[in-house]
JSON list of C-alpha atoms in Angstrom, two decimals:
[
{"chain": "W", "resi": 376, "resn": "MET", "atom": "CA", "xyz": [20.83, 2.56, 19.73]},
{"chain": "W", "resi": 377, "resn": "LEU", "atom": "CA", "xyz": [18.93, -0.28, 18.03]},
{"chain": "W", "resi": 378, "resn": "PHE", "atom": "CA", "xyz": [17.69, -1.41, 21.45]},
{"chain": "W", "resi": 379, "resn": "ALA", "atom": "CA", "xyz": [16.57, 2.13, 22.28]},
{"chain": "W", "resi": 380, "resn": "ARG", "atom": "CA", "xyz": [14.61, 2.44, 19.03]},
{"chain": "W", "resi": 381, "resn": "SER", "atom": "CA", "xyz": [13.02, -0.98, 19.59]},
{"chain": "W", "resi": 382, "resn": "PHE", "atom": "CA", "xyz": [12.11, -0.05, 23.16]},
{"chain": "W", "resi": 383, "resn": "VAL", "atom": "CA", "xyz": [10.49, 3.20, 22.03]},
{"chain": "W", "resi": 384, "resn": "SER", "atom": "CA", "xyz": [8.55, 1.34, 19.32]},
{"chain": "W", "resi": 385, "resn": "LEU", "atom": "CA", "xyz": [7.35, -1.22, 21.86]},
{"chain": "W", "resi": 386, "resn": "CYS", "atom": "CA", "xyz": [6.27, 1.52, 24.26]},
{"chain": "W", "resi": 387, "resn": "SER", "atom": "CA", "xyz": [4.36, 3.23, 21.44]},
{"chain": "W", "resi": 388, "resn": "LEU", "atom": "CA", "xyz": [2.53, 0.01, 20.59]},
{"chain": "W", "resi": 389, "resn": "LEU", "atom": "CA", "xyz": [1.65, -0.58, 24.24]},
{"chain": "W", "resi": 390, "resn": "THR", "atom": "CA", "xyz": [0.38, 3.00, 24.54]},
{"chain": "W", "resi": 391, "resn": "VAL", "atom": "CA", "xyz": [-1.85, 2.54, 21.48]},
{"chain": "W", "resi": 392, "resn": "ALA", "atom": "CA", "xyz": [-3.16, -0.76, 22.85]},
{"chain": "W", "resi": 393, "resn": "ALA", "atom": "CA", "xyz": [-3.93, 0.81, 26.22]},
{"chain": "W", "resi": 394, "resn": "ALA", "atom": "CA", "xyz": [-5.72, 3.71, 24.54]},
{"chain": "W", "resi": 395, "resn": "SER", "atom": "CA", "xyz": [-7.75, 1.27, 22.47]},
{"chain": "W", "resi": 396, "resn": "ARG", "atom": "CA", "xyz": [-8.86, -0.58, 25.58]},
{"chain": "W", "resi": 397, "resn": "GLY", "atom": "CA", "xyz": [-9.99, 2.70, 27.09]},
{"chain": "W", "resi": 398, "resn": "ILE", "atom": "CA", "xyz": [-12.07, 3.64, 24.05]},
{"chain": "W", "resi": 399, "resn": "ILE", "atom": "CA", "xyz": [-13.59, 0.35, 22.89]},
{"chain": "W", "resi": 400, "resn": "LYS", "atom": "CA", "xyz": [-15.87, -1.38, 25.39]},
{"chain": "W", "resi": 401, "resn": "HIS", "atom": "CA", "xyz": [-17.31, -4.86, 24.84]},
{"chain": "W", "resi": 402, "resn": "GLU", "atom": "CA", "xyz": [-19.21, -5.10, 28.11]},
{"chain": "W", "resi": 403, "resn": "GLY", "atom": "CA", "xyz": [-20.61, -2.89, 30.82]},
{"chain": "W", "resi": 404, "resn": "LYS", "atom": "CA", "xyz": [-23.39, -0.34, 31.11]},
{"chain": "W", "resi": 405, "resn": "PRO", "atom": "CA", "xyz": [-24.22, 2.05, 28.24]},
{"chain": "W", "resi": 406, "resn": "ILE", "atom": "CA", "xyz": [-23.40, 5.68, 29.02]},
{"chain": "W", "resi": 407, "resn": "GLY", "atom": "CA", "xyz": [-25.70, 7.44, 26.54]},
{"chain": "W", "resi": 408, "resn": "LYS", "atom": "CA", "xyz": [-29.28, 8.63, 26.89]},
{"chain": "W", "resi": 409, "resn": "GLU", "atom": "CA", "xyz": [-32.47, 8.07, 24.92]},
{"chain": "W", "resi": 410, "resn": "ILE", "atom": "CA", "xyz": [-34.68, 10.92, 23.75]},
{"chain": "W", "resi": 411, "resn": "GLU", "atom": "CA", "xyz": [-37.67, 11.24, 21.46]},
{"chain": "W", "resi": 412, "resn": "TYR", "atom": "CA", "xyz": [-37.46, 13.54, 18.46]},
{"chain": "W", "resi": 413, "resn": "ASP", "atom": "CA", "xyz": [-40.27, 13.90, 15.94]},
{"chain": "W", "resi": 414, "resn": "GLY", "atom": "CA", "xyz": [-41.59, 10.45, 16.78]},
{"chain": "W", "resi": 415, "resn": "VAL", "atom": "CA", "xyz": [-38.17, 8.76, 16.57]},
{"chain": "W", "resi": 416, "resn": "THR", "atom": "CA", "xyz": [-36.22, 7.27, 19.48]},
{"chain": "W", "resi": 417, "resn": "LEU", "atom": "CA", "xyz": [-32.61, 8.46, 19.45]},
{"chain": "W", "resi": 418, "resn": "TYR", "atom": "CA", "xyz": [-29.80, 7.09, 21.60]},
{"chain": "W", "resi": 419, "resn": "ILE", "atom": "CA", "xyz": [-27.24, 9.87, 22.05]},
{"chain": "W", "resi": 420, "resn": "THR", "atom": "CA", "xyz": [-23.73, 9.69, 23.46]},
{"chain": "W", "resi": 421, "resn": "GLU", "atom": "CA", "xyz": [-21.70, 12.86, 23.87]},
{"chain": "W", "resi": 422, "resn": "PRO", "atom": "CA", "xyz": [-17.90, 12.87, 23.83]},
{"chain": "W", "resi": 423, "resn": "LYS", "atom": "CA", "xyz": [-15.96, 14.26, 26.75]},
{"chain": "W", "resi": 424, "resn": "ARG", "atom": "CA", "xyz": [-13.29, 15.55, 24.36]},
{"chain": "W", "resi": 425, "resn": "PRO", "atom": "CA", "xyz": [-14.70, 16.11, 20.86]},
{"chain": "W", "resi": 426, "resn": "SER", "atom": "CA", "xyz": [-12.20, 15.39, 18.09]},
{"chain": "W", "resi": 427, "resn": "LYS", "atom": "CA", "xyz": [-14.18, 17.51, 15.65]},
{"chain": "W", "resi": 428, "resn": "ASP", "atom": "CA", "xyz": [-16.89, 19.90, 16.82]},
{"chain": "W", "resi": 429, "resn": "ASP", "atom": "CA", "xyz": [-18.49, 20.06, 13.39]},
{"chain": "W", "resi": 430, "resn": "VAL", "atom": "CA", "xyz": [-18.97, 16.28, 12.89]},
{"chain": "W", "resi": 431, "resn": "ALA", "atom": "CA", "xyz": [-21.56, 13.90, 14.28]},
{"chain": "W", "resi": 432, "resn": "VAL", "atom": "CA", "xyz": [-21.69, 10.15, 13.74]},
{"chain": "W", "resi": 433, "resn": "ILE", "atom": "CA", "xyz": [-25.07, 8.64, 12.93]},
{"chain": "W", "resi": 434, "resn": "TYR", "atom": "CA", "xyz": [-24.94, 4.97, 13.88]},
{"chain": "W", "resi": 435, "resn": "LEU", "atom": "CA", "xyz": [-27.24, 2.75, 11.81]},
{"chain": "W", "resi": 436, "resn": "THR", "atom": "CA", "xyz": [-27.79, -0.57, 13.54]},
{"chain": "W", "resi": 437, "resn": "ASP", "atom": "CA", "xyz": [-28.22, -4.13, 12.45]},
{"chain": "W", "resi": 438, "resn": "VAL", "atom": "CA", "xyz": [-31.65, -5.80, 12.68]},
{"chain": "W", "resi": 439, "resn": "PHE", "atom": "CA", "xyz": [-31.25, -6.27, 16.44]},
{"chain": "W", "resi": 440, "resn": "GLY", "atom": "CA", "xyz": [-31.34, -2.52, 16.97]},
{"chain": "W", "resi": 441, "resn": "LEU", "atom": "CA", "xyz": [-31.11, -0.58, 20.21]},
{"chain": "W", "resi": 442, "resn": "PRO", "atom": "CA", "xyz": [-32.06, -3.52, 22.46]},
{"chain": "W", "resi": 443, "resn": "LEU", "atom": "CA", "xyz": [-28.77, -5.21, 21.53]},
{"chain": "W", "resi": 444, "resn": "LEU", "atom": "CA", "xyz": [-26.24, -4.13, 24.16]},
{"chain": "W", "resi": 445, "resn": "GLN", "atom": "CA", "xyz": [-23.34, -4.30, 21.72]},
{"chain": "W", "resi": 446, "resn": "ASN", "atom": "CA", "xyz": [-24.94, -1.63, 19.53]},
{"chain": "W", "resi": 447, "resn": "LYS", "atom": "CA", "xyz": [-25.12, 0.88, 22.37]},
{"chain": "W", "resi": 448, "resn": "LEU", "atom": "CA", "xyz": [-21.63, 0.01, 23.57]},
{"chain": "W", "resi": 449, "resn": "LEU", "atom": "CA", "xyz": [-20.21, 0.53, 20.08]},
{"chain": "W", "resi": 450, "resn": "ALA", "atom": "CA", "xyz": [-22.02, 3.86, 19.77]},
{"chain": "W", "resi": 451, "resn": "ASP", "atom": "CA", "xyz": [-20.50, 4.84, 23.12]},
{"chain": "W", "resi": 452, "resn": "SER", "atom": "CA", "xyz": [-17.08, 3.83, 21.79]},
{"chain": "W", "resi": 453, "resn": "PHE", "atom": "CA", "xyz": [-17.45, 6.27, 18.89]},
{"chain": "W", "resi": 454, "resn": "ALA", "atom": "CA", "xyz": [-18.19, 8.98, 21.45]},
{"chain": "W", "resi": 455, "resn": "ARG", "atom": "CA", "xyz": [-15.07, 8.07, 23.43]},
{"chain": "W", "resi": 456, "resn": "ALA", "atom": "CA", "xyz": [-13.18, 8.37, 20.14]},
{"chain": "W", "resi": 457, "resn": "GLY", "atom": "CA", "xyz": [-14.35, 11.99, 20.00]},
{"chain": "W", "resi": 458, "resn": "PHE", "atom": "CA", "xyz": [-17.60, 11.98, 18.00]},
{"chain": "W", "resi": 459, "resn": "LEU", "atom": "CA", "xyz": [-21.02, 13.02, 19.19]},
{"chain": "W", "resi": 460, "resn": "THR", "atom": "CA", "xyz": [-22.95, 9.89, 18.24]},
{"chain": "W", "resi": 461, "resn": "VAL", "atom": "CA", "xyz": [-26.65, 9.58, 17.46]},
{"chain": "W", "resi": 462, "resn": "THR", "atom": "CA", "xyz": [-28.23, 6.15, 17.04]},
{"chain": "W", "resi": 463, "resn": "PRO", "atom": "CA", "xyz": [-31.81, 6.20, 15.75]},
{"chain": "W", "resi": 464, "resn": "ASP", "atom": "CA", "xyz": [-34.21, 3.33, 16.24]},
{"chain": "W", "resi": 465, "resn": "ILE", "atom": "CA", "xyz": [-34.34, 2.58, 12.53]},
{"chain": "W", "resi": 466, "resn": "LEU", "atom": "CA", "xyz": [-36.49, -0.48, 13.29]},
{"chain": "W", "resi": 467, "resn": "PHE", "atom": "CA", "xyz": [-39.28, 1.65, 14.87]},
{"chain": "W", "resi": 468, "resn": "GLY", "atom": "CA", "xyz": [-39.57, -0.61, 17.92]},
{"chain": "W", "resi": 469, "resn": "ASP", "atom": "CA", "xyz": [-39.52, -3.85, 15.92]},
{"chain": "W", "resi": 470, "resn": "PRO", "atom": "CA", "xyz": [-36.08, -5.49, 16.33]},
{"chain": "W", "resi": 471, "resn": "ALA", "atom": "CA", "xyz": [-35.52, -8.97, 14.95]},
{"chain": "W", "resi": 472, "resn": "PRO", "atom": "CA", "xyz": [-35.79, -11.82, 17.45]},
{"chain": "W", "resi": 473, "resn": "HIS", "atom": "CA", "xyz": [-32.73, -13.88, 18.38]},
{"chain": "W", "resi": 474, "resn": "ASP", "atom": "CA", "xyz": [-34.37, -16.94, 16.86]},
{"chain": "W", "resi": 475, "resn": "ILE", "atom": "CA", "xyz": [-32.65, -18.58, 13.91]},
{"chain": "W", "resi": 476, "resn": "GLU", "atom": "CA", "xyz": [-35.99, -19.92, 12.70]},
{"chain": "W", "resi": 477, "resn": "PHE", "atom": "CA", "xyz": [-37.74, -16.55, 12.44]},
{"chain": "W", "resi": 478, "resn": "ASN", "atom": "CA", "xyz": [-39.10, -15.55, 9.04]},
{"chain": "W", "resi": 479, "resn": "GLY", "atom": "CA", "xyz": [-36.46, -13.15, 7.73]},
{"chain": "W", "resi": 480, "resn": "GLY", "atom": "CA", "xyz": [-38.27, -12.41, 4.48]},
{"chain": "W", "resi": 481, "resn": "GLU", "atom": "CA", "xyz": [-41.46, -11.44, 6.26]},
{"chain": "W", "resi": 482, "resn": "TYR", "atom": "CA", "xyz": [-39.49, -9.33, 8.73]},
{"chain": "W", "resi": 483, "resn": "LEU", "atom": "CA", "xyz": [-37.60, -7.44, 6.02]},
{"chain": "W", "resi": 484, "resn": "SER", "atom": "CA", "xyz": [-40.87, -6.76, 4.19]},
{"chain": "W", "resi": 485, "resn": "ARG", "atom": "CA", "xyz": [-41.75, -4.54, 7.17]},
{"chain": "W", "resi": 486, "resn": "HIS", "atom": "CA", "xyz": [-38.40, -2.76, 7.02]},
{"chain": "W", "resi": 487, "resn": "THR", "atom": "CA", "xyz": [-38.06, -1.47, 3.48]},
{"chain": "W", "resi": 488, "resn": "PRO", "atom": "CA", "xyz": [-36.41, 1.80, 2.43]},
{"chain": "W", "resi": 489, "resn": "GLU", "atom": "CA", "xyz": [-39.88, 3.34, 2.32]},
{"chain": "W", "resi": 490, "resn": "ASN", "atom": "CA", "xyz": [-40.21, 2.61, 6.05]},
{"chain": "W", "resi": 491, "resn": "THR", "atom": "CA", "xyz": [-36.61, 3.23, 7.06]},
{"chain": "W", "resi": 492, "resn": "ASP", "atom": "CA", "xyz": [-35.53, 6.29, 5.06]},
{"chain": "W", "resi": 493, "resn": "PRO", "atom": "CA", "xyz": [-37.88, 8.72, 6.87]},
{"chain": "W", "resi": 494, "resn": "ILE", "atom": "CA", "xyz": [-36.39, 7.76, 10.24]},
{"chain": "W", "resi": 495, "resn": "ILE", "atom": "CA", "xyz": [-32.87, 8.51, 9.03]},
{"chain": "W", "resi": 496, "resn": "GLU", "atom": "CA", "xyz": [-34.03, 11.75, 7.41]},
{"chain": "W", "resi": 497, "resn": "LYS", "atom": "CA", "xyz": [-35.45, 12.89, 10.77]},
{"chain": "W", "resi": 498, "resn": "THR", "atom": "CA", "xyz": [-32.19, 11.94, 12.47]},
{"chain": "W", "resi": 499, "resn": "ILE", "atom": "CA", "xyz": [-30.17, 14.01, 10.02]},
{"chain": "W", "resi": 500, "resn": "ASN", "atom": "CA", "xyz": [-32.58, 16.90, 10.58]},
{"chain": "W", "resi": 501, "resn": "TYR", "atom": "CA", "xyz": [-31.98, 16.56, 14.32]},
{"chain": "W", "resi": 502, "resn": "VAL", "atom": "CA", "xyz": [-28.21, 16.71, 13.86]},
{"chain": "W", "resi": 503, "resn": "HIS", "atom": "CA", "xyz": [-28.41, 19.72, 11.54]},
{"chain": "W", "resi": 504, "resn": "ASN", "atom": "CA", "xyz": [-31.20, 21.73, 13.17]},
{"chain": "W", "resi": 505, "resn": "GLN", "atom": "CA", "xyz": [-31.09, 20.82, 16.86]},
{"chain": "W", "resi": 506, "resn": "LEU", "atom": "CA", "xyz": [-27.43, 20.04, 17.42]},
{"chain": "W", "resi": 507, "resn": "ARG", "atom": "CA", "xyz": [-26.28, 22.61, 14.83]},
{"chain": "W", "resi": 508, "resn": "ILE", "atom": "CA", "xyz": [-23.68, 20.19, 13.49]},
{"chain": "W", "resi": 509, "resn": "SER", "atom": "CA", "xyz": [-23.06, 20.50, 9.78]},
{"chain": "W", "resi": 510, "resn": "LYS", "atom": "CA", "xyz": [-21.17, 17.31, 8.87]},
{"chain": "W", "resi": 511, "resn": "VAL", "atom": "CA", "xyz": [-22.69, 13.82, 9.10]},
{"chain": "W", "resi": 512, "resn": "ALA", "atom": "CA", "xyz": [-20.57, 10.66, 9.22]},
{"chain": "W", "resi": 513, "resn": "LEU", "atom": "CA", "xyz": [-22.64, 7.51, 8.70]},
{"chain": "W", "resi": 514, "resn": "THR", "atom": "CA", "xyz": [-21.63, 4.18, 10.22]},
{"chain": "W", "resi": 515, "resn": "GLY", "atom": "CA", "xyz": [-23.81, 1.19, 9.39]},
{"chain": "W", "resi": 516, "resn": "TYR", "atom": "CA", "xyz": [-23.80, -2.49, 10.29]},
{"chain": "W", "resi": 517, "resn": "CYS", "atom": "CA", "xyz": [-25.46, -5.32, 8.32]},
{"chain": "W", "resi": 518, "resn": "PHE", "atom": "CA", "xyz": [-28.98, -3.96, 7.71]},
{"chain": "W", "resi": 519, "resn": "GLY", "atom": "CA", "xyz": [-27.80, -0.44, 8.54]},
{"chain": "W", "resi": 520, "resn": "GLY", "atom": "CA", "xyz": [-24.82, -0.71, 6.20]},
{"chain": "W", "resi": 521, "resn": "ARG", "atom": "CA", "xyz": [-27.07, -0.42, 3.17]},
{"chain": "W", "resi": 522, "resn": "TYR", "atom": "CA", "xyz": [-28.45, 2.85, 4.52]},
{"chain": "W", "resi": 523, "resn": "ALA", "atom": "CA", "xyz": [-24.98, 4.28, 5.11]},
{"chain": "W", "resi": 524, "resn": "PHE", "atom": "CA", "xyz": [-24.64, 4.05, 1.33]},
{"chain": "W", "resi": 525, "resn": "ARG", "atom": "CA", "xyz": [-28.17, 5.24, 0.55]},
{"chain": "W", "resi": 526, "resn": "PHE", "atom": "CA", "xyz": [-27.61, 8.44, 2.51]},
{"chain": "W", "resi": 527, "resn": "LEU", "atom": "CA", "xyz": [-24.29, 9.18, 0.82]},
{"chain": "W", "resi": 528, "resn": "ALA", "atom": "CA", "xyz": [-26.25, 9.97, -2.34]},
{"chain": "W", "resi": 529, "resn": "GLU", "atom": "CA", "xyz": [-26.55, 13.58, -3.44]},
{"chain": "W", "resi": 530, "resn": "GLY", "atom": "CA", "xyz": [-28.90, 15.60, -1.27]},
{"chain": "W", "resi": 531, "resn": "ARG", "atom": "CA", "xyz": [-29.47, 12.82, 1.28]},
{"chain": "W", "resi": 532, "resn": "GLY", "atom": "CA", "xyz": [-27.42, 14.47, 4.04]},
{"chain": "W", "resi": 533, "resn": "GLY", "atom": "CA", "xyz": [-24.45, 12.13, 4.56]},
{"chain": "W", "resi": 534, "resn": "ASP", "atom": "CA", "xyz": [-20.91, 13.40, 3.97]},
{"chain": "W", "resi": 535, "resn": "VAL", "atom": "CA", "xyz": [-18.77, 10.32, 4.62]},
{"chain": "W", "resi": 536, "resn": "GLY", "atom": "CA", "xyz": [-19.70, 6.69, 5.21]},
{"chain": "W", "resi": 537, "resn": "PHE", "atom": "CA", "xyz": [-18.53, 3.40, 6.67]},
{"chain": "W", "resi": 538, "resn": "ALA", "atom": "CA", "xyz": [-20.31, 0.06, 6.44]},
{"chain": "W", "resi": 539, "resn": "ALA", "atom": "CA", "xyz": [-19.45, -3.23, 8.10]},
{"chain": "W", "resi": 540, "resn": "HIS", "atom": "CA", "xyz": [-20.73, -6.32, 6.25]},
{"chain": "W", "resi": 541, "resn": "PRO", "atom": "CA", "xyz": [-23.56, -4.38, 4.53]},
{"chain": "W", "resi": 542, "resn": "SER", "atom": "CA", "xyz": [-26.50, -6.50, 3.43]},
{"chain": "W", "resi": 543, "resn": "TYR", "atom": "CA", "xyz": [-28.81, -6.17, 0.42]},
{"chain": "W", "resi": 544, "resn": "LEU", "atom": "CA", "xyz": [-26.81, -3.27, -1.00]},
{"chain": "W", "resi": 545, "resn": "GLN", "atom": "CA", "xyz": [-27.95, -2.43, -4.53]},
{"chain": "W", "resi": 546, "resn": "ASP", "atom": "CA", "xyz": [-25.64, -1.54, -7.43]},
{"chain": "W", "resi": 547, "resn": "SER", "atom": "CA", "xyz": [-27.47, 1.75, -7.97]},
{"chain": "W", "resi": 548, "resn": "GLU", "atom": "CA", "xyz": [-26.95, 2.69, -4.32]},
{"chain": "W", "resi": 549, "resn": "ILE", "atom": "CA", "xyz": [-23.21, 2.13, -4.62]},
{"chain": "W", "resi": 550, "resn": "LEU", "atom": "CA", "xyz": [-22.90, 4.13, -7.84]},
{"chain": "W", "resi": 551, "resn": "ALA", "atom": "CA", "xyz": [-24.93, 7.02, -6.39]},
{"chain": "W", "resi": 552, "resn": "ILE", "atom": "CA", "xyz": [-22.53, 7.92, -3.57]},
{"chain": "W", "resi": 553, "resn": "THR", "atom": "CA", "xyz": [-21.18, 11.46, -3.49]},
{"chain": "W", "resi": 554, "resn": "GLY", "atom": "CA", "xyz": [-18.88, 11.04, -0.50]},
{"chain": "W", "resi": 555, "resn": "PRO", "atom": "CA", "xyz": [-15.98, 8.79, 0.58]},
{"chain": "W", "resi": 556, "resn": "ALA", "atom": "CA", "xyz": [-17.03, 5.23, 1.48]},
{"chain": "W", "resi": 557, "resn": "SER", "atom": "CA", "xyz": [-15.24, 2.58, 3.53]},
{"chain": "W", "resi": 558, "resn": "VAL", "atom": "CA", "xyz": [-16.29, -1.07, 3.91]},
{"chain": "W", "resi": 559, "resn": "ALA", "atom": "CA", "xyz": [-15.27, -3.76, 6.40]},
{"chain": "W", "resi": 560, "resn": "ALA", "atom": "CA", "xyz": [-16.01, -7.22, 5.04]},
{"chain": "W", "resi": 561, "resn": "ALA", "atom": "CA", "xyz": [-16.16, -10.62, 6.73]},
{"chain": "W", "resi": 562, "resn": "GLU", "atom": "CA", "xyz": [-14.31, -13.63, 5.38]},
{"chain": "W", "resi": 563, "resn": "VAL", "atom": "CA", "xyz": [-17.49, -15.73, 5.64]},
{"chain": "W", "resi": 564, "resn": "ASP", "atom": "CA", "xyz": [-20.63, -13.86, 4.63]},
{"chain": "W", "resi": 565, "resn": "ASN", "atom": "CA", "xyz": [-23.37, -15.22, 2.41]},
{"chain": "W", "resi": 566, "resn": "LEU", "atom": "CA", "xyz": [-24.79, -11.69, 2.07]},
{"chain": "W", "resi": 567, "resn": "LEU", "atom": "CA", "xyz": [-21.45, -10.24, 0.90]},
{"chain": "W", "resi": 568, "resn": "ASN", "atom": "CA", "xyz": [-19.53, -13.20, -0.49]},
{"chain": "W", "resi": 569, "resn": "ALA", "atom": "CA", "xyz": [-16.30, -13.08, -2.51]},
{"chain": "W", "resi": 570, "resn": "THR", "atom": "CA", "xyz": [-18.12, -12.55, -5.81]},
{"chain": "W", "resi": 571, "resn": "ARG", "atom": "CA", "xyz": [-20.23, -9.74, -4.43]},
{"chain": "W", "resi": 572, "resn": "ARG", "atom": "CA", "xyz": [-17.18, -8.15, -2.77]},
{"chain": "W", "resi": 573, "resn": "SER", "atom": "CA", "xyz": [-15.45, -8.04, -6.15]},
{"chain": "W", "resi": 574, "resn": "GLU", "atom": "CA", "xyz": [-18.52, -6.43, -7.69]},
{"chain": "W", "resi": 575, "resn": "LEU", "atom": "CA", "xyz": [-18.66, -3.91, -4.84]},
{"chain": "W", "resi": 576, "resn": "GLU", "atom": "CA", "xyz": [-15.02, -2.96, -5.37]},
{"chain": "W", "resi": 577, "resn": "ALA", "atom": "CA", "xyz": [-15.53, -2.57, -9.12]},
{"chain": "W", "resi": 578, "resn": "LEU", "atom": "CA", "xyz": [-18.60, -0.41, -8.62]},
{"chain": "W", "resi": 579, "resn": "LEU", "atom": "CA", "xyz": [-16.82, 1.79, -6.09]},
{"chain": "W", "resi": 580, "resn": "GLY", "atom": "CA", "xyz": [-14.01, 2.16, -8.61]},
{"chain": "W", "resi": 581, "resn": "ASP", "atom": "CA", "xyz": [-16.55, 3.46, -11.11]},
{"chain": "W", "resi": 582, "resn": "THR", "atom": "CA", "xyz": [-17.36, 6.38, -8.80]},
{"chain": "W", "resi": 583, "resn": "PRO", "atom": "CA", "xyz": [-15.07, 9.40, -8.42]},
{"chain": "W", "resi": 584, "resn": "GLN", "atom": "CA", "xyz": [-15.13, 9.01, -4.63]},
{"chain": "W", "resi": 585, "resn": "PRO", "atom": "CA", "xyz": [-12.32, 7.79, -2.35]},
{"chain": "W", "resi": 586, "resn": "PHE", "atom": "CA", "xyz": [-13.06, 4.27, -1.16]},
{"chain": "W", "resi": 587, "resn": "GLN", "atom": "CA", "xyz": [-11.66, 1.45, 0.93]},
{"chain": "W", "resi": 588, "resn": "VAL", "atom": "CA", "xyz": [-12.60, -2.23, 1.28]},
{"chain": "W", "resi": 589, "resn": "ASN", "atom": "CA", "xyz": [-10.91, -4.24, 4.04]},
{"chain": "W", "resi": 590, "resn": "LEU", "atom": "CA", "xyz": [-11.36, -8.01, 4.46]},
{"chain": "W", "resi": 591, "resn": "TYR", "atom": "CA", "xyz": [-10.97, -9.54, 7.93]},
{"chain": "W", "resi": 592, "resn": "SER", "atom": "CA", "xyz": [-9.94, -13.20, 8.14]},
{"chain": "W", "resi": 593, "resn": "GLY", "atom": "CA", "xyz": [-11.51, -15.46, 10.73]},
{"chain": "W", "resi": 594, "resn": "THR", "atom": "CA", "xyz": [-14.70, -13.40, 10.81]},
{"chain": "W", "resi": 595, "resn": "SER", "atom": "CA", "xyz": [-18.27, -13.99, 9.73]},
{"chain": "W", "resi": 596, "resn": "HIS", "atom": "CA", "xyz": [-21.30, -11.80, 9.00]},
{"chain": "W", "resi": 597, "resn": "GLY", "atom": "CA", "xyz": [-22.07, -9.62, 12.01]},
{"chain": "W", "resi": 598, "resn": "PHE", "atom": "CA", "xyz": [-18.53, -9.44, 13.39]},
{"chain": "W", "resi": 599, "resn": "GLY", "atom": "CA", "xyz": [-18.54, -5.63, 13.46]},
{"chain": "W", "resi": 600, "resn": "THR", "atom": "CA", "xyz": [-21.00, -5.69, 16.35]},
{"chain": "W", "resi": 601, "resn": "ARG", "atom": "CA", "xyz": [-21.49, -9.28, 17.51]},
{"chain": "W", "resi": 602, "resn": "ALA", "atom": "CA", "xyz": [-18.04, -10.83, 17.29]},
{"chain": "W", "resi": 603, "resn": "ASN", "atom": "CA", "xyz": [-17.10, -13.41, 19.91]},
{"chain": "W", "resi": 604, "resn": "VAL", "atom": "CA", "xyz": [-14.49, -11.26, 21.64]},
{"chain": "W", "resi": 605, "resn": "SER", "atom": "CA", "xyz": [-13.15, -14.26, 23.58]},
{"chain": "W", "resi": 606, "resn": "ASP", "atom": "CA", "xyz": [-11.73, -15.39, 20.22]},
{"chain": "W", "resi": 607, "resn": "PRO", "atom": "CA", "xyz": [-8.58, -13.28, 19.57]},
{"chain": "W", "resi": 608, "resn": "GLN", "atom": "CA", "xyz": [-9.07, -13.20, 15.79]},
{"chain": "W", "resi": 609, "resn": "GLN", "atom": "CA", "xyz": [-12.71, -12.13, 16.02]},
{"chain": "W", "resi": 610, "resn": "ARG", "atom": "CA", "xyz": [-11.90, -9.53, 18.66]},
{"chain": "W", "resi": 611, "resn": "TYR", "atom": "CA", "xyz": [-9.12, -8.15, 16.47]},
{"chain": "W", "resi": 612, "resn": "GLY", "atom": "CA", "xyz": [-11.50, -7.94, 13.51]},
{"chain": "W", "resi": 613, "resn": "LYS", "atom": "CA", "xyz": [-14.18, -6.12, 15.45]},
{"chain": "W", "resi": 614, "resn": "GLU", "atom": "CA", "xyz": [-11.77, -3.63, 16.99]},
{"chain": "W", "resi": 615, "resn": "GLU", "atom": "CA", "xyz": [-9.86, -2.99, 13.76]},
{"chain": "W", "resi": 616, "resn": "ALA", "atom": "CA", "xyz": [-13.13, -2.43, 11.88]},
{"chain": "W", "resi": 617, "resn": "PHE", "atom": "CA", "xyz": [-14.06, 0.15, 14.52]},
{"chain": "W", "resi": 618, "resn": "TRP", "atom": "CA", "xyz": [-10.73, 1.93, 14.08]},
{"chain": "W", "resi": 619, "resn": "GLN", "atom": "CA", "xyz": [-11.12, 1.69, 10.32]},
{"chain": "W", "resi": 620, "resn": "ALA", "atom": "CA", "xyz": [-14.29, 3.77, 10.66]},
{"chain": "W", "resi": 621, "resn": "VAL", "atom": "CA", "xyz": [-12.72, 6.24, 13.10]},
{"chain": "W", "resi": 622, "resn": "HIS", "atom": "CA", "xyz": [-9.66, 6.84, 10.91]},
{"chain": "W", "resi": 623, "resn": "TRP", "atom": "CA", "xyz": [-11.88, 7.20, 7.84]},
{"chain": "W", "resi": 624, "resn": "PHE", "atom": "CA", "xyz": [-14.04, 9.82, 9.54]},
{"chain": "W", "resi": 625, "resn": "ASN", "atom": "CA", "xyz": [-11.01, 11.70, 10.87]},
{"chain": "W", "resi": 626, "resn": "ASN", "atom": "CA", "xyz": [-9.41, 11.85, 7.42]},
{"chain": "W", "resi": 627, "resn": "TRP", "atom": "CA", "xyz": [-12.45, 12.59, 5.28]}
]
């Protein structure tokens, strides 16, 4: 009997692992399409089997934006998990270069909330008015993680949010959330270090909203999208952070 239970448990784990491989893709060709809406480029991936017809995921990228293959592949993975997924070009055609010596301060001065918020507002309008989907789940990475929080504030249009290694997140933006928020944090991250993580947790605790903060060992800033998937620990972190978001959206 013990062997039978163990065998069933093993089969269940193998089934889950196989399903995960079918949903999460780290390489290959993107399956979505790009459209223009109100001056904004949107990358849209539709699910074959929607898990919830009344929910759309808005994917808010890191500073490498739509040109980064991993961003489109991750958006496609959310669609395979059952969510119609819309990824706006929140960088308005100005992604950061893959050059470690580029001037980050000068770049970010061109990508302030005043420049970025209107793009996300138009994307939410598209989901509500063109797709006729009422509920918005926000998933943000690095640069985009801050905006997952910003648009969880009252009247901003987000209903539930997830952020992986969010950068430059302000205290006021955390305290303003009016929906459940989940965070995936890297072990090594100078933009969300141990001290700032503790502050983030305390601030989330000061809100009445459900929240979750998971820390992934062996990872560094950017792992949610750009992990080295040939490293088992980094691959695990990236995939578990993805499922963290999916489970959060399915439950809230």
